[in-house]
Amino acid sequence: MFRVNLVFNINKQIMITAITELDKSRFKTKVYAGGHLIYADEPTELGGTDEGMNPGALLLASLGSCTAITIRMYADRKEIPLEAIKIDLAICKEEEMSKETTISRQIELTGTITAEQRERLLVIADKCPIHKLLSNPIRILTT
């Protein structure tokens, strides 16, 4: 078992502690955070059991869910009649990451919203904490 601590500043410091245990099945990993449990794994073609999302998918899921939550909170606060949010995400190929990592994010908003509201919601999407975190240079300190 090993512990992963993620610290980031939004307006105040937030400490997230995740305890990760490797399962006996080579790559399947239990991740505990905030009283919740998820599994990470690799697909069978990479030697995993495909019993959870791979780490790259988890990263994209974090960005996608944070984006959707941020848009929903803003729409609710401004009483924008937003019915649904669909977000498609993709990350560049691993061999391209040494130059620059590119994540494409396509956001589809459903509801009786004006063009101005749609434009504002897309601006708000960039305000999500995970987007801010991933948009800045990241330094990982390993001890």
mmCIF file of C-alpha atoms in Angstrom:
data_model
loop_
_atom_site.group_PDB
_atom_site.id
_atom_site.type_symbol
_atom_site.label_atom_id
_atom_site.label_comp_id
_atom_site.label_asym_id
_atom_site.label_seq_id
_atom_site.Cartn_x
_atom_site.Cartn_y
_atom_site.Cartn_z
ATOM 1 C CA MET A 1 0.000 0.000 0.000
ATOM 2 C CA PHE A 2 1.203 3.501 -0.704
ATOM 3 C CA ARG A 3 -0.254 6.938 -0.099
ATOM 4 C CA VAL A 4 -0.675 9.663 -2.689
ATOM 5 C CA ASN A 5 -1.118 13.251 -1.491
ATOM 6 C CA LEU A 6 -2.298 15.838 -3.982
ATOM 7 C CA VAL A 7 -2.082 19.475 -2.930
ATOM 8 C CA PHE A 8 -3.322 22.374 -4.997
ATOM 9 C CA ASN A 9 -4.296 25.968 -4.408
ATOM 10 C CA ILE A 10 -7.523 27.367 -5.783
ATOM 11 C CA ASN A 11 -8.273 30.196 -3.355
ATOM 12 C CA LYS A 12 -7.101 28.196 -0.390
ATOM 13 C CA GLN A 13 -4.943 25.124 -0.028
ATOM 14 C CA ILE A 14 -6.774 21.830 -0.442
ATOM 15 C CA MET A 15 -5.168 18.561 0.593
ATOM 16 C CA ILE A 16 -6.440 15.370 -0.991
ATOM 17 C CA THR A 17 -5.094 12.083 0.277
ATOM 18 C CA ALA A 18 -5.598 8.937 -1.756
ATOM 19 C CA ILE A 19 -4.493 5.551 -0.432
ATOM 20 C CA THR A 20 -3.721 3.208 -3.292
ATOM 21 C CA GLU A 21 -3.354 -0.576 -2.998
ATOM 22 C CA LEU A 22 -2.124 -2.778 -5.797
ATOM 23 C CA ASP A 23 -4.303 -5.869 -6.150
ATOM 24 C CA LYS A 24 -2.766 -9.322 -6.596
ATOM 25 C CA SER A 25 -3.896 -9.147 -10.227
ATOM 26 C CA ARG A 26 -0.784 -7.304 -11.466
ATOM 27 C CA PHE A 27 -2.156 -3.819 -12.357
ATOM 28 C CA LYS A 28 -5.642 -3.571 -10.803
ATOM 29 C CA THR A 29 -5.416 -0.789 -8.236
ATOM 30 C CA LYS A 30 -7.863 0.190 -5.483
ATOM 31 C CA VAL A 31 -7.929 3.937 -4.956
ATOM 32 C CA TYR A 32 -9.507 5.299 -1.763
ATOM 33 C CA ALA A 33 -10.177 9.023 -1.462
ATOM 34 C CA GLY A 34 -12.615 10.910 0.717
ATOM 35 C CA GLY A 35 -14.376 7.718 1.805
ATOM 36 C CA HIS A 36 -14.914 6.580 -1.793
ATOM 37 C CA LEU A 37 -13.448 3.634 -3.676
ATOM 38 C CA ILE A 38 -12.657 3.354 -7.376
ATOM 39 C CA TYR A 39 -10.562 0.908 -9.365
ATOM 40 C CA ALA A 40 -7.855 1.641 -11.890
ATOM 41 C CA ASP A 41 -6.485 -1.025 -14.206
ATOM 42 C CA GLU A 42 -4.989 -1.596 -17.615
ATOM 43 C CA PRO A 43 -6.750 -3.286 -20.533
ATOM 44 C CA THR A 44 -6.165 -7.006 -21.068
ATOM 45 C CA GLU A 45 -3.945 -6.365 -24.104
ATOM 46 C CA LEU A 46 -1.516 -4.550 -21.782
ATOM 47 C CA GLY A 47 -1.580 -7.301 -19.154
ATOM 48 C CA GLY A 48 -4.346 -5.917 -16.954
ATOM 49 C CA THR A 49 -7.759 -7.334 -16.116
ATOM 50 C CA ASP A 50 -9.711 -4.337 -17.494
ATOM 51 C CA GLU A 51 -11.648 -4.018 -14.219
ATOM 52 C CA GLY A 52 -11.276 -0.258 -13.995
ATOM 53 C CA MET A 53 -10.410 2.801 -16.027
ATOM 54 C CA ASN A 54 -6.785 3.180 -17.041
ATOM 55 C CA PRO A 55 -4.914 6.094 -15.407
ATOM 56 C CA GLY A 56 -5.204 8.283 -18.519
ATOM 57 C CA ALA A 57 -8.970 7.780 -18.573
ATOM 58 C CA LEU A 58 -9.117 8.698 -14.877
ATOM 59 C CA LEU A 59 -7.278 11.936 -15.626
ATOM 60 C CA LEU A 60 -9.704 12.787 -18.433
ATOM 61 C CA ALA A 61 -12.658 11.769 -16.226
ATOM 62 C CA SER A 62 -11.440 14.240 -13.580
ATOM 63 C CA LEU A 63 -11.303 17.049 -16.112
ATOM 64 C CA GLY A 64 -14.636 16.106 -17.686
ATOM 65 C CA SER A 65 -16.545 15.765 -14.427
ATOM 66 C CA CYS A 66 -15.036 18.953 -12.997
ATOM 67 C CA THR A 67 -15.954 20.826 -16.186
ATOM 68 C CA ALA A 68 -19.538 19.535 -16.104
ATOM 69 C CA ILE A 69 -19.954 20.360 -12.409
ATOM 70 C CA THR A 70 -18.546 23.875 -12.871
ATOM 71 C CA ILE A 71 -20.834 24.571 -15.846
ATOM 72 C CA ARG A 72 -23.868 23.164 -13.974
ATOM 73 C CA MET A 73 -23.169 25.249 -10.856
ATOM 74 C CA TYR A 74 -22.899 28.434 -12.911
ATOM 75 C CA ALA A 75 -26.008 27.636 -14.973
ATOM 76 C CA ASP A 76 -28.014 26.938 -11.815
ATOM 77 C CA ARG A 77 -26.797 30.121 -10.128
ATOM 78 C CA LYS A 78 -27.646 32.241 -13.207
ATOM 79 C CA GLU A 79 -30.909 30.318 -13.837
ATOM 80 C CA ILE A 80 -29.812 29.280 -17.333
ATOM 81 C CA PRO A 81 -32.171 26.525 -18.584
ATOM 82 C CA LEU A 82 -29.432 23.975 -19.243
ATOM 83 C CA GLU A 83 -30.809 20.445 -19.667
ATOM 84 C CA ALA A 84 -27.707 18.366 -20.378
ATOM 85 C CA ILE A 85 -23.951 18.598 -20.766
ATOM 86 C CA LYS A 86 -21.934 16.145 -22.866
ATOM 87 C CA ILE A 87 -18.164 16.370 -22.827
ATOM 88 C CA ASP A 88 -15.880 14.349 -25.116
ATOM 89 C CA LEU A 89 -12.198 14.325 -24.193
ATOM 90 C CA ALA A 90 -9.085 12.932 -25.841
ATOM 91 C CA ILE A 91 -5.398 13.133 -24.975
ATOM 92 C CA CYS A 92 -2.463 13.153 -27.386
ATOM 93 C CA LYS A 93 -0.459 10.001 -28.037
ATOM 94 C CA GLU A 94 2.139 9.079 -25.424
ATOM 95 C CA GLU A 95 5.052 9.557 -27.831
ATOM 96 C CA GLU A 96 3.952 13.180 -28.383
ATOM 97 C CA MET A 97 3.902 14.023 -24.655
ATOM 98 C CA SER A 98 7.615 14.823 -24.437
ATOM 99 C CA LYS A 99 6.988 17.927 -26.571
ATOM 100 C CA GLU A 100 3.629 19.091 -25.252
ATOM 101 C CA THR A 101 0.588 17.339 -23.871
ATOM 102 C CA THR A 102 -2.623 18.253 -25.683
ATOM 103 C CA ILE A 103 -6.085 17.442 -24.369
ATOM 104 C CA SER A 104 -8.997 18.130 -26.679
ATOM 105 C CA ARG A 105 -12.332 18.849 -25.006
ATOM 106 C CA GLN A 106 -15.578 19.118 -26.967
ATOM 107 C CA ILE A 107 -18.538 20.410 -24.957
ATOM 108 C CA GLU A 108 -22.130 19.950 -26.098
ATOM 109 C CA LEU A 109 -24.753 21.949 -24.203
ATOM 110 C CA THR A 110 -28.438 21.072 -24.499
ATOM 111 C CA GLY A 111 -31.301 23.326 -23.478
ATOM 112 C CA THR A 112 -33.149 26.434 -24.542
ATOM 113 C CA ILE A 113 -30.136 28.689 -24.131
ATOM 114 C CA THR A 114 -29.143 31.733 -26.132
ATOM 115 C CA ALA A 115 -25.916 32.006 -28.129
ATOM 116 C CA GLU A 116 -24.655 34.469 -25.524
ATOM 117 C CA GLN A 117 -25.400 32.036 -22.670
ATOM 118 C CA ARG A 118 -23.704 29.203 -24.580
ATOM 119 C CA GLU A 119 -20.605 31.346 -25.144
ATOM 120 C CA ARG A 120 -20.490 32.315 -21.455
ATOM 121 C CA LEU A 121 -20.832 28.677 -20.331
ATOM 122 C CA LEU A 122 -17.890 27.706 -22.536
ATOM 123 C CA VAL A 123 -15.810 30.460 -20.904
ATOM 124 C CA ILE A 124 -16.897 29.177 -17.481
ATOM 125 C CA ALA A 125 -15.738 25.667 -18.466
ATOM 126 C CA ASP A 126 -12.151 26.942 -18.310
ATOM 127 C CA LYS A 127 -12.705 28.067 -14.705
ATOM 128 C CA CYS A 128 -12.995 24.529 -13.338
ATOM 129 C CA PRO A 129 -10.265 23.770 -10.761
ATOM 130 C CA ILE A 130 -8.893 20.751 -12.650
ATOM 131 C CA HIS A 131 -8.644 22.780 -15.880
ATOM 132 C CA LYS A 132 -6.701 25.462 -13.996
ATOM 133 C CA LEU A 133 -4.443 22.834 -12.440
ATOM 134 C CA LEU A 134 -3.678 21.143 -15.765
ATOM 135 C CA SER A 135 -3.215 24.443 -17.637
ATOM 136 C CA ASN A 136 -0.356 25.636 -15.453
ATOM 137 C CA PRO A 137 3.143 24.200 -15.428
ATOM 138 C CA ILE A 138 3.142 21.181 -13.130
ATOM 139 C CA ARG A 139 6.086 20.199 -10.983
ATOM 140 C CA ILE A 140 5.914 16.764 -9.382
ATOM 141 C CA LEU A 141 8.106 16.286 -6.317
ATOM 142 C CA THR A 142 8.813 12.638 -5.559
ATOM 143 C CA THR A 143 10.314 11.639 -2.193
#
